Short mmCIF file of C-alpha atoms and ligand atoms in Angstrom, two decimals:
data_model
loop_
_atom_site.label_atom_id
_atom_site.label_comp_id
_atom_site.label_asym_id
_atom_site.label_seq_id
_atom_site.Cartn_x
_atom_site.Cartn_y
_atom_site.Cartn_z
CA MET T 1 0.00 0.00 0.00
CA ASN T 2 1.23 3.48 -0.87
CA GLU T 3 0.59 5.51 2.22
CA PHE T 4 0.77 8.76 0.27
CA LEU T 5 -2.31 7.87 -1.81
CA GLY T 6 -5.92 8.46 -0.78
CA THR T 7 -7.16 10.94 1.78
CA SER T 8 -5.23 11.57 4.88
CA GLY T 9 -8.25 11.62 7.21
CA LEU T 10 -6.95 8.57 9.02
CA ILE T 11 -3.36 9.30 8.46
CA LEU T 12 -0.32 7.20 8.90
CA ASN T 13 1.98 10.03 8.12
CA GLU T 14 1.78 13.81 8.27
CA PRO T 15 3.92 16.16 6.23
CA LEU T 16 5.44 19.23 7.85
CA LEU T 17 3.50 22.46 7.32
CA TRP T 18 6.44 23.63 5.17
CA GLU T 19 5.97 20.66 2.86
CA ARG T 20 2.26 21.32 2.63
CA GLY T 21 2.36 25.13 2.13
CA LYS T 22 1.77 26.69 -1.27
CA LYS T 23 2.74 30.25 -2.22
CA GLY T 24 -0.20 32.62 -2.14
CA ARG T 25 -2.42 30.70 0.28
CA ALA T 26 -3.49 32.51 3.42
CA ALA T 27 -5.45 31.85 6.57
CA TYR T 28 -6.95 35.33 6.79
CA SER T 29 -8.98 37.70 4.69
CA LEU T 30 -8.76 41.47 4.91
CA PRO T 31 -11.21 44.02 3.53
CA ALA T 32 -10.15 45.78 0.32
CA ARG T 33 -7.82 48.72 0.88
CA ASP T 34 -9.57 52.10 0.93
CA VAL T 35 -6.45 54.27 1.37
CA PRO T 36 -3.52 54.80 -1.01
CA GLU T 37 -0.75 52.20 -0.88
CA SER T 38 2.35 53.34 0.98
CA PRO T 39 5.56 51.30 0.91
CA LEU T 40 7.15 50.29 4.21
CA PRO T 41 10.44 51.93 5.17
CA GLU T 42 13.42 49.97 3.84
CA ALA T 43 14.57 49.04 7.37
CA LEU T 44 11.35 47.16 8.04
CA CYS T 45 11.53 45.11 4.82
CA GLY T 46 13.98 42.35 3.98
CA ALA T 47 13.52 38.63 4.35
CA GLY T 48 10.94 37.76 7.00
CA PRO T 49 10.70 34.42 8.74
CA ASP T 50 10.28 31.42 6.50
CA PHE T 51 6.64 30.75 7.28
CA PRO T 52 4.68 28.47 4.95
CA ASP T 53 1.57 29.85 3.19
CA LEU T 54 -1.43 27.83 4.33
CA ALA T 55 -5.22 27.95 4.42
CA GLU T 56 -6.92 27.91 7.81
CA VAL T 57 -8.38 24.45 7.25
CA GLU T 58 -4.92 23.01 6.54
CA VAL T 59 -3.56 24.36 9.81
CA VAL T 60 -6.57 23.14 11.81
CA ARG T 61 -6.39 19.63 10.31
CA HIS T 62 -2.64 19.40 10.78
CA TYR T 63 -2.73 20.19 14.49
CA THR T 64 -5.92 18.23 15.14
CA ARG T 65 -4.33 15.15 13.57
CA LEU T 66 -1.11 15.58 15.48
CA SER T 67 -3.11 15.87 18.71
CA THR T 68 -4.51 12.38 18.09
CA TRP T 69 -0.99 10.97 17.89
CA ASN T 70 -0.41 11.75 21.49
CA TYR T 71 -1.24 9.41 24.32
CA GLY T 72 -2.64 11.07 27.40
CA VAL T 73 -4.66 10.43 30.52
CA ASP T 74 -7.71 11.63 28.60
CA THR T 75 -7.26 8.83 26.04
CA GLY T 76 -6.36 5.88 28.23
CA PHE T 77 -4.82 4.24 31.27
CA TYR T 78 -1.37 5.61 32.03
CA PRO T 79 0.19 3.57 34.86
CA LEU T 80 3.58 5.32 34.77
CA GLY T 81 4.96 4.64 38.26
CA SER T 82 6.10 7.61 40.34
CA CYS T 83 4.46 10.04 37.92
CA THR T 84 0.88 10.01 39.27
CA MET T 85 -0.82 10.23 35.88
CA LYS T 86 -4.31 10.60 37.28
CA TYR T 87 -7.33 12.07 35.59
CA ASN T 88 -7.41 15.83 36.05
CA PRO T 89 -10.93 17.21 36.55
CA LYS T 90 -11.81 19.75 33.87
CA THR T 91 -13.18 22.23 36.37
CA ASN T 92 -9.59 23.00 37.37
CA GLU T 93 -8.82 23.96 33.77
CA ARG T 94 -11.84 26.25 33.78
CA GLN T 95 -10.73 28.12 36.87
CA ALA T 96 -7.21 28.53 35.48
CA ALA T 97 -8.69 29.94 32.27
CA LEU T 98 -10.79 32.60 34.06
CA LYS T 99 -9.91 35.86 32.38
CA GLY T 100 -8.90 37.62 35.58
CA PHE T 101 -6.22 34.97 36.14
CA ALA T 102 -5.24 33.98 32.62
CA ALA T 103 -4.90 37.54 31.34
CA ALA T 104 -3.20 39.00 34.43
CA HIS T 105 0.26 40.39 33.74
CA PRO T 106 3.00 39.34 36.14
CA LEU T 107 4.31 42.90 36.31
CA LEU T 108 1.01 44.33 37.57
CA PRO T 109 1.58 45.97 40.97
CA ALA T 110 0.23 44.18 44.05
CA PRO T 111 -2.81 46.47 44.51
CA LEU T 112 -3.99 45.30 41.05
CA SER T 113 -3.15 41.60 41.67
CA GLN T 114 -5.10 41.05 44.88
CA GLY T 115 -7.05 38.05 43.56
CA ALA T 116 -3.96 36.12 42.44
CA LEU T 117 -2.03 37.01 45.61
CA LYS T 118 -4.93 36.00 47.84
CA LEU T 119 -5.18 32.67 46.03
CA MET T 120 -1.45 32.14 46.55
CA ALA T 121 -1.69 33.00 50.26
CA GLU T 122 -4.63 30.62 50.73
CA LEU T 123 -2.93 27.85 48.77
CA GLU T 124 0.15 28.25 50.99
CA ARG T 125 -2.12 27.86 54.04
CA ASP T 126 -3.78 24.75 52.59
CA LEU T 127 -0.43 23.15 51.79
CA ALA T 128 0.82 24.00 55.29
CA GLU T 129 -2.24 22.25 56.73
CA ILE T 130 -1.73 19.21 54.48
CA THR T 131 1.99 18.86 55.22
CA GLY T 132 1.98 19.91 58.89
CA LEU T 133 4.79 22.34 58.04
CA PRO T 134 3.74 25.96 58.68
CA ALA T 135 5.65 28.01 56.06
CA VAL T 136 5.49 27.48 52.29
CA THR T 137 7.02 28.88 49.11
CA LEU T 138 5.17 28.38 45.84
CA GLN T 139 8.07 29.50 43.63
CA PRO T 140 9.77 26.26 42.47
CA ALA T 141 8.76 25.19 38.98
CA ALA T 142 8.94 21.41 39.47
CA GLY T 143 9.75 18.70 41.99
CA ALA T 144 13.47 18.71 41.27
CA HIS T 145 13.46 22.51 41.51
CA GLY T 146 11.79 22.21 44.94
CA GLU T 147 14.59 19.84 45.95
CA LEU T 148 17.13 22.42 44.87
CA ALA T 149 15.34 25.12 46.90
CA GLY T 150 15.29 22.70 49.86
CA MET T 151 19.01 22.00 49.54
CA LEU T 152 19.73 25.75 49.38
CA ILE T 153 17.83 25.99 52.68
CA PHE T 154 19.96 23.14 54.14
CA HIS T 155 23.02 25.10 53.06
CA ALA T 156 21.77 28.39 54.54
CA TYR T 157 20.80 26.63 57.79
CA HIS T 158 24.20 25.04 58.35
CA LYS T 159 25.94 28.26 57.38
CA SER T 160 23.85 30.16 59.95
CA ARG T 161 25.05 27.70 62.61
CA GLY T 162 28.64 28.55 61.80
CA LYS T 163 29.76 25.33 60.13
CA GLN T 164 29.01 24.04 56.65
CA ARG T 165 28.75 20.27 56.15
CA THR T 166 29.95 18.25 53.18
CA LYS T 167 27.80 15.12 52.81
CA ILE T 168 24.16 14.09 52.65
CA LEU T 169 22.50 10.68 53.15
CA ILE T 170 20.35 9.46 50.27
CA PRO T 171 18.60 6.06 50.40
CA ASP T 172 18.88 3.76 47.37
CA THR T 173 15.08 3.97 47.11
CA ALA T 174 15.08 7.76 46.69
CA HIS T 175 14.07 9.39 43.43
CA GLY T 176 16.95 9.90 41.00
CA THR T 177 16.68 13.67 41.11
CA ASN T 178 17.58 13.75 44.84
CA PRO T 179 21.35 13.14 44.61
CA ALA T 180 21.59 15.54 41.67
CA SER T 181 19.87 18.34 43.61
CA ALA T 182 22.10 17.77 46.64
CA ALA T 183 25.25 17.68 44.50
CA LEU T 184 24.30 21.04 42.93
CA CYS T 185 24.51 22.55 46.43
CA GLY T 186 27.90 21.02 47.07
CA TYR T 187 26.79 18.03 49.17
CA ALA T 188 28.34 14.66 48.32
CA PRO T 189 25.56 12.04 48.28
CA VAL T 190 26.17 9.04 50.56
CA PRO T 191 23.98 6.08 49.51
CA VAL T 192 21.93 4.40 52.26
CA PRO T 193 21.06 0.81 51.33
CA SER T 194 17.49 -0.30 52.03
CA ASP T 195 16.94 -3.51 53.99
CA GLY T 196 15.37 -6.81 52.88
CA GLU T 197 11.91 -5.31 53.40
CA GLY T 198 12.59 -2.43 50.99
CA VAL T 199 12.80 0.28 53.66
CA ILE T 200 15.58 2.02 55.59
CA ASP T 201 16.78 0.50 58.84
CA PRO T 202 17.53 3.20 61.47
CA LYS T 203 20.70 1.29 62.40
CA THR T 204 22.09 1.89 58.90
CA VAL T 205 21.40 5.60 59.25
CA ALA T 206 22.97 5.69 62.73
CA ALA T 207 26.15 4.12 61.35
CA LEU T 208 26.44 6.69 58.55
CA MET T 209 25.24 9.90 60.20
CA ASP T 210 27.98 12.16 61.55
CA GLU T 211 28.67 15.84 62.07
CA GLU T 212 30.03 16.25 58.55
CA THR T 213 26.65 15.15 57.18
CA ALA T 214 24.08 17.86 56.47
CA GLY T 215 21.14 15.48 56.90
CA ILE T 216 19.08 13.01 54.91
CA MET T 217 16.89 13.29 51.80
CA ILE T 218 14.22 10.66 52.03
CA THR T 219 11.42 9.80 49.60
CA ASN T 220 8.35 8.67 51.52
CA PRO T 221 6.53 6.62 50.35
CA ASN T 222 9.73 5.49 48.64
CA THR T 223 10.15 4.52 45.01
CA LEU T 224 9.28 0.90 45.83
CA GLY T 225 5.86 2.22 46.83
CA LEU T 226 6.63 1.38 50.46
CA PHE T 227 6.12 3.61 53.47
CA GLU T 228 9.32 4.32 55.40
CA GLU T 229 7.87 3.10 58.66
CA ASN T 230 11.00 3.93 60.70
CA ILE T 231 10.93 7.57 59.65
CA ARG T 232 10.47 8.94 63.20
CA GLU T 233 13.48 7.03 64.51
CA ILE T 234 15.56 7.98 61.46
CA ALA T 235 14.67 11.66 61.99
CA ARG T 236 15.64 11.43 65.67
CA ILE T 237 19.07 10.05 64.76
CA VAL T 238 19.67 12.74 62.12
CA HIS T 239 18.49 15.58 64.37
CA GLU T 240 20.63 14.36 67.24
CA LYS T 241 23.73 14.87 65.08
CA GLY T 242 22.59 18.37 64.09
CA GLY T 243 21.29 17.35 60.65
CA LEU T 244 18.05 18.17 58.84
CA VAL T 245 15.51 15.78 57.32
CA TYR T 246 14.37 16.55 53.77
CA GLY T 247 11.25 14.76 52.60
CA ASP T 248 10.64 14.21 48.91
CA GLY T 249 6.85 14.52 48.95
CA ALA T 250 6.25 13.94 45.25
CA ASN T 251 4.45 10.74 46.24
CA MET T 252 2.08 12.56 48.60
CA ASN T 253 -0.81 11.16 46.56
CA ALA T 254 -0.57 8.08 48.80
CA VAL T 255 -0.97 9.82 52.16
CA LEU T 256 -3.08 12.99 51.79
CA GLY T 257 -5.02 13.61 55.00
CA ILE T 258 -3.50 10.46 56.50
CA VAL T 259 0.12 11.42 57.27
CA ARG T 260 1.39 14.93 57.96
CA PRO T 261 5.12 14.90 57.14
CA GLY T 262 5.77 17.67 59.69
CA GLU T 263 4.53 15.35 62.45
CA ILE T 264 6.84 12.46 61.61
CA GLY T 265 10.12 14.34 61.83
CA ILE T 266 10.45 15.93 58.38
CA ASP T 267 11.79 19.50 58.40
CA ILE T 268 11.55 20.44 54.72
CA LEU T 269 9.34 18.87 52.06
CA HIS T 270 8.42 19.53 48.46
CA LEU T 271 5.13 18.61 46.85
CA ASN T 272 4.50 18.06 43.17
CA LEU T 273 1.36 20.04 42.46
CA HIS T 274 1.33 18.71 38.89
CA LYS T 275 1.14 15.14 40.19
CA THR T 276 -0.83 15.08 43.42
CA PHE T 277 -2.85 18.24 42.94
CA SER T 278 -4.00 17.75 39.42
CA THR T 279 -2.32 19.53 36.55
CA PRO T 280 -1.94 17.60 33.28
CA HIS T 281 1.77 16.87 33.04
CA GLY T 282 4.36 14.93 31.14
CA GLY T 283 6.48 15.94 28.22
CA GLY T 284 8.15 18.64 30.30
CA GLY T 285 5.12 20.91 30.60
CA PRO T 286 4.81 23.45 33.41
CA GLY T 287 4.68 22.10 36.95
CA ALA T 288 5.06 23.45 40.45
CA GLY T 289 7.10 22.09 43.35
CA PRO T 290 6.20 24.13 46.44
CA VAL T 291 8.42 23.69 49.49
CA ALA T 292 7.06 23.60 53.03
CA VAL T 293 9.34 24.06 56.06
CA ARG T 294 9.16 23.95 59.85
CA ALA T 295 8.66 27.32 61.59
CA ASP T 296 12.29 28.13 62.43
CA LEU T 297 13.38 27.55 58.80
CA ALA T 298 10.83 30.00 57.35
CA ARG T 299 13.41 32.81 57.39
CA PHE T 300 15.41 30.99 54.69
CA LEU T 301 12.53 30.59 52.22
CA PRO T 302 12.89 32.22 48.78
CA VAL T 303 11.73 35.82 48.35
CA PRO T 304 9.54 37.59 47.55
CA ARG T 305 7.01 36.02 49.90
CA VAL T 306 3.30 36.73 49.83
CA ILE T 307 2.26 38.46 53.04
CA GLU T 308 -1.06 39.75 54.32
CA LYS T 309 -1.27 43.19 55.91
CA ASP T 310 -4.58 44.70 57.03
CA GLY T 311 -6.57 42.47 54.71
CA ARG T 312 -4.40 43.34 51.69
CA TYR T 313 -1.78 41.10 50.06
CA GLU T 314 1.73 42.13 49.14
CA LEU T 315 4.96 40.64 47.90
CA CYS T 316 7.68 41.19 50.48
CA ASP T 317 11.46 40.98 50.04
CA ALA T 318 12.37 41.92 53.62
CA PHE T 319 13.74 38.54 54.71
CA PRO T 320 17.51 39.07 55.03
CA ASP T 321 18.31 35.36 55.61
CA SER T 322 16.41 34.21 52.49
CA VAL T 323 18.16 32.03 49.94
CA GLY T 324 16.89 34.54 47.33
CA ARG T 325 14.68 34.16 44.34
CA VAL T 326 14.49 30.75 42.66
CA MET T 327 11.94 31.64 39.98
CA ALA T 328 10.94 34.63 37.89
CA PHE T 329 7.72 36.51 38.67
CA HIS T 330 5.19 34.51 40.78
CA GLY T 331 6.08 30.96 39.74
CA HIS T 332 3.81 28.87 37.50
CA VAL T 333 0.57 30.53 38.54
CA GLY T 334 -1.64 28.44 36.23
CA VAL T 335 -0.55 25.29 38.07
CA LEU T 336 -1.18 26.99 41.41
CA ILE T 337 -4.74 27.87 40.37
CA ARG T 338 -5.46 24.28 39.32
CA ALA T 339 -4.11 22.97 42.63
CA TYR T 340 -6.20 25.47 44.59
CA SER T 341 -9.29 24.51 42.63
CA TYR T 342 -8.54 20.79 43.14
CA ILE T 343 -8.05 21.16 46.90
CA ARG T 344 -11.19 23.27 47.31
CA THR T 345 -13.41 21.02 45.19
CA MET T 346 -12.20 17.85 46.90
CA GLY T 347 -12.20 19.14 50.47
CA PRO T 348 -10.37 17.36 53.31
CA ALA T 349 -12.55 14.23 53.12
CA GLY T 350 -12.22 14.05 49.34
CA LEU T 351 -8.43 14.31 49.44
CA ARG T 352 -8.20 11.57 52.07
CA GLN T 353 -10.52 9.37 50.00
CA ALA T 354 -8.37 9.97 46.88
CA SER T 355 -5.31 8.67 48.73
CA ARG T 356 -7.18 5.68 50.13
CA LEU T 357 -8.37 4.74 46.66
CA ALA T 358 -4.91 5.28 45.14
CA VAL T 359 -3.50 2.80 47.67
CA LEU T 360 -6.41 0.39 47.22
CA ASN T 361 -6.01 0.39 43.43
CA ALA T 362 -2.26 -0.26 43.63
CA ASN T 363 -2.80 -3.15 46.02
CA TYR T 364 -5.53 -4.52 43.76
CA VAL T 365 -3.16 -4.56 40.77
CA ARG T 366 -0.44 -6.08 42.98
CA GLU T 367 -2.71 -8.92 44.04
CA ARG T 368 -4.10 -9.52 40.54
CA LEU T 369 -0.66 -9.73 38.93
CA LYS T 370 1.47 -11.29 41.62
CA GLY T 371 0.96 -14.85 40.38
CA THR T 372 1.98 -13.72 36.88
CA LEU T 373 4.87 -11.35 37.47
CA HIS T 374 7.52 -11.61 40.13
CA LEU T 375 6.75 -9.25 43.00
CA ALA T 376 9.92 -7.52 44.15
CA TYR T 377 8.79 -7.16 47.79
CA ASN T 378 5.87 -9.33 48.79
CA ARG T 379 4.12 -6.97 51.18
CA PRO T 380 1.27 -4.45 50.95
CA CYS T 381 2.22 -1.31 49.05
CA MET T 382 1.16 2.31 49.02
CA HIS T 383 0.32 4.08 45.73
CA GLU T 384 2.41 1.89 43.41
CA CYS T 385 3.64 -1.68 43.15
CA VAL T 386 6.94 -2.89 41.76
CA PHE T 387 7.37 -6.16 39.84
CA SER T 388 10.31 -7.57 37.93
CA ASP T 389 10.88 -9.80 34.89
CA ALA T 390 12.40 -12.63 36.99
CA ASN T 391 9.58 -15.04 36.01
CA GLN T 392 10.11 -14.37 32.30
CA GLN T 393 13.87 -15.00 32.28
CA ALA T 394 13.29 -18.63 31.34
CA ASP T 395 11.38 -17.51 28.22
CA GLY T 396 14.17 -15.10 27.32
CA ILE T 397 11.80 -12.16 27.66
CA SER T 398 12.66 -8.95 29.48
CA THR T 399 10.80 -6.02 30.99
CA LEU T 400 11.44 -3.86 27.92
CA GLU T 401 9.72 -6.36 25.62
CA MET T 402 6.65 -6.67 27.84
CA ALA T 403 6.43 -2.89 28.06
CA LYS T 404 6.60 -2.56 24.28
CA ARG T 405 3.90 -5.19 23.83
CA LEU T 406 1.57 -3.33 26.23
CA MET T 407 1.42 -0.58 23.61
CA ASP T 408 -0.15 -3.01 21.16
CA TYR T 409 -2.88 -3.55 23.75
CA GLY T 410 -3.42 0.22 23.91
CA TYR T 411 -1.70 0.99 27.20
CA HIS T 412 1.00 3.45 28.05
CA PRO T 413 3.75 1.27 29.54
CA PRO T 414 4.54 1.51 33.25
CA THR T 415 7.85 2.96 34.45
CA ILE T 416 10.55 0.38 33.71
CA TYR T 417 14.06 -0.27 35.01
CA PHE T 418 13.41 2.11 37.90
CA PRO T 419 13.89 1.93 40.84
CA LEU T 420 17.39 0.61 40.30
CA VAL T 421 17.29 -1.56 43.44
CA VAL T 422 15.07 -4.06 41.58
CA HIS T 423 16.62 -5.74 38.57
CA GLY T 424 14.32 -5.35 35.52
CA SER T 425 11.73 -3.44 37.53
CA ILE T 426 8.19 -2.71 36.36
CA MET T 427 6.65 0.05 38.45
CA ILE T 428 2.88 0.38 38.19
CA GLU T 429 0.99 3.35 39.65
CA PRO T 430 -2.67 3.03 38.73
CA THR T 431 -3.85 6.13 40.71
CA GLU T 432 -7.25 6.57 42.29
CA THR T 433 -9.13 7.68 39.20
CA GLU T 434 -9.33 4.28 37.44
CA THR T 435 -12.37 2.01 37.61
CA LYS T 436 -12.16 -1.63 38.67
CA GLU T 437 -13.14 -2.64 35.12
CA ASP T 438 -10.22 -0.71 33.63
CA LEU T 439 -7.80 -2.22 36.14
CA ASP T 440 -9.15 -5.71 35.40
CA GLN T 441 -8.69 -5.14 31.68
CA PHE T 442 -5.13 -3.93 32.15
CA CYS T 443 -4.26 -6.95 34.32
CA ALA T 444 -5.86 -9.27 31.74
CA ALA T 445 -3.74 -7.69 28.99
CA PHE T 446 -0.58 -8.14 31.07
CA LYS T 447 -1.47 -11.78 31.69
CA ALA T 448 -2.07 -12.31 27.96
CA ILE T 449 1.36 -10.84 27.23
CA VAL T 450 3.03 -13.14 29.73
CA GLN T 451 1.27 -16.06 28.01
CA GLU T 452 2.53 -14.81 24.63
CA ALA T 453 6.04 -14.71 26.08
CA LYS T 454 5.82 -18.47 26.52
CA GLU T 455 4.03 -19.33 23.27
CA SER T 456 5.19 -16.78 20.70
CA PRO T 457 7.99 -14.68 22.16
CA GLN T 458 8.70 -13.20 18.71
CA LEU T 459 5.55 -11.07 19.09
CA LEU T 460 7.12 -9.41 22.10
CA ARG T 461 10.56 -9.06 20.53
CA GLU T 462 9.09 -7.19 17.57
CA ALA T 463 6.46 -5.20 19.46
CA PRO T 464 4.87 -2.78 19.08
CA GLU T 465 3.35 -3.72 15.75
CA ARG T 466 0.17 -1.63 15.87
CA CYS T 467 1.67 1.75 16.69
CA LYS T 468 2.48 4.50 14.18
CA VAL T 469 6.12 4.06 15.03
CA THR T 470 7.09 0.44 15.62
CA ARG T 471 10.22 -0.97 17.29
CA LEU T 472 12.93 1.65 17.32
CA ASP T 473 16.63 1.33 17.58
CA GLU T 474 16.60 3.14 20.91
CA THR T 475 20.14 4.46 20.69
CA ALA T 476 19.75 5.78 17.15
CA ALA T 477 16.33 7.27 17.98
CA ALA T 478 17.78 9.18 20.92
CA ARG T 479 20.62 10.55 18.81
CA ASN T 480 18.52 11.39 15.77
CA PRO T 481 14.96 12.06 16.90
CA CYS T 482 13.46 11.93 13.41
CA LEU T 483 11.19 8.92 13.76
CA ILE T 484 9.23 8.99 10.53
CA GLY T 485 10.03 9.27 6.87
C1 LIG H 501 8.43 13.08 39.88
C2 LIG H 501 9.27 12.99 41.07
C3 LIG H 501 10.30 13.92 41.29
C4 LIG H 501 10.69 14.99 40.29
O1 LIG H 501 9.66 15.88 39.99
P1 LIG H 501 9.74 16.78 38.67
O2 LIG H 501 8.55 17.68 38.77
O3 LIG H 501 9.69 15.85 37.51
O4 LIG H 501 11.03 17.54 38.72
C5 LIG H 501 11.02 13.82 42.46
N1 LIG H 501 10.77 12.84 43.34
C6 LIG H 501 9.80 11.92 43.16
C7 LIG H 501 9.58 10.84 44.19
C8 LIG H 501 9.02 11.95 42.01
O5 LIG H 501 8.09 11.02 41.81
#
């Protein structure tokens, strides 16, 4: 079949707009001129940008088609572990699109930005309530950026006590961004191995913690989807040696309204608003990674901070110990509005229920698949469950091949080969927004794939076969990201 014949309504390929454009076409019409023609000054002429000439319908069809090539939470199940790809209620989009917010200019003075500033102040209060940590900055643009802000606060804290430290403890079940963020602030990461149960043993921390160590950066629930149940004891050990406890709260979706990090020994924590608090994300789109801190660390938070004075809101720079600005203007305000809308529409009971269901769904998938796939740690999980390809070794099939085959069944693959502590890991985070029927169907597809691995492994080795782009040479594709044509 010649894929360039016929109509391109159901396209397999899509030319670039430059290939489609034809001189003289336009996507606008202007009324006939009723004044004499007057040439532009020479300086304004010359070669303009190389834009193709296109009709409106060509542009609309091009982008509408391309939009159907994407896979998103609105088109199907997206169990990408650690990423919390849950359905994002559309009402949040509506609030973010309200003209007063969407059209506000970031350089408007505070007296003309009262609505946005009030929303920010109230969101800070809500996040303080959720985390049990009383002071919050909304500036960081993502989780990793929140970590960086948190590490700058570690640095400022130790400096204020007269002695900088050189190392930081980071469990092997932490998110991969953690050691990078610490290293950017000059702290050498010291790995803390997890125990046979997939969590950190306080004795291991006690053996590593010393007065050269700035503290610990701990992901809880960790990347195995397990709750660090010794967190209080770990925090006590770290505090006793003058260190701080940083909590990576990107997995807060598991414990909203159930655990307040500030009450279990965590001093500084970031949240991922784009994950837990409902902004469509992925592909590097805008996020927000607010950081919450215990009361005595508030003086180090980035400036400007939103403050309330006599019922009016202002941005205030008068915090001499602050680590400074970490983001231009007010941060990613659109994400903040969505999070505010999400928190207010869900309410405390709704948020707690979301977390309970997220944990229930992950445990349901864990139970349904544990006879089929090897379960890395055979114990109840939080928001995600981690399997491996150990059972498929005998068939010569690996995690990558099963993940590729899932695409033929219409699913976005789970996170694979992460966390590193599990060889060939498959990390599934179903989130709370999926129905039992959808989870059952996903588990049935996974079981069918495992059966195929035994009976016709070639199907998996060549998968995906039904996608627009089939099996890629991954190295070449990364070096030359031109996948079609
Ligand atoms: C996603 C995630 C991060 C990083 O967040 P970004 O917004 O992608 O920078 C950090 N830690 C954990 C546990 C995460 O799941």
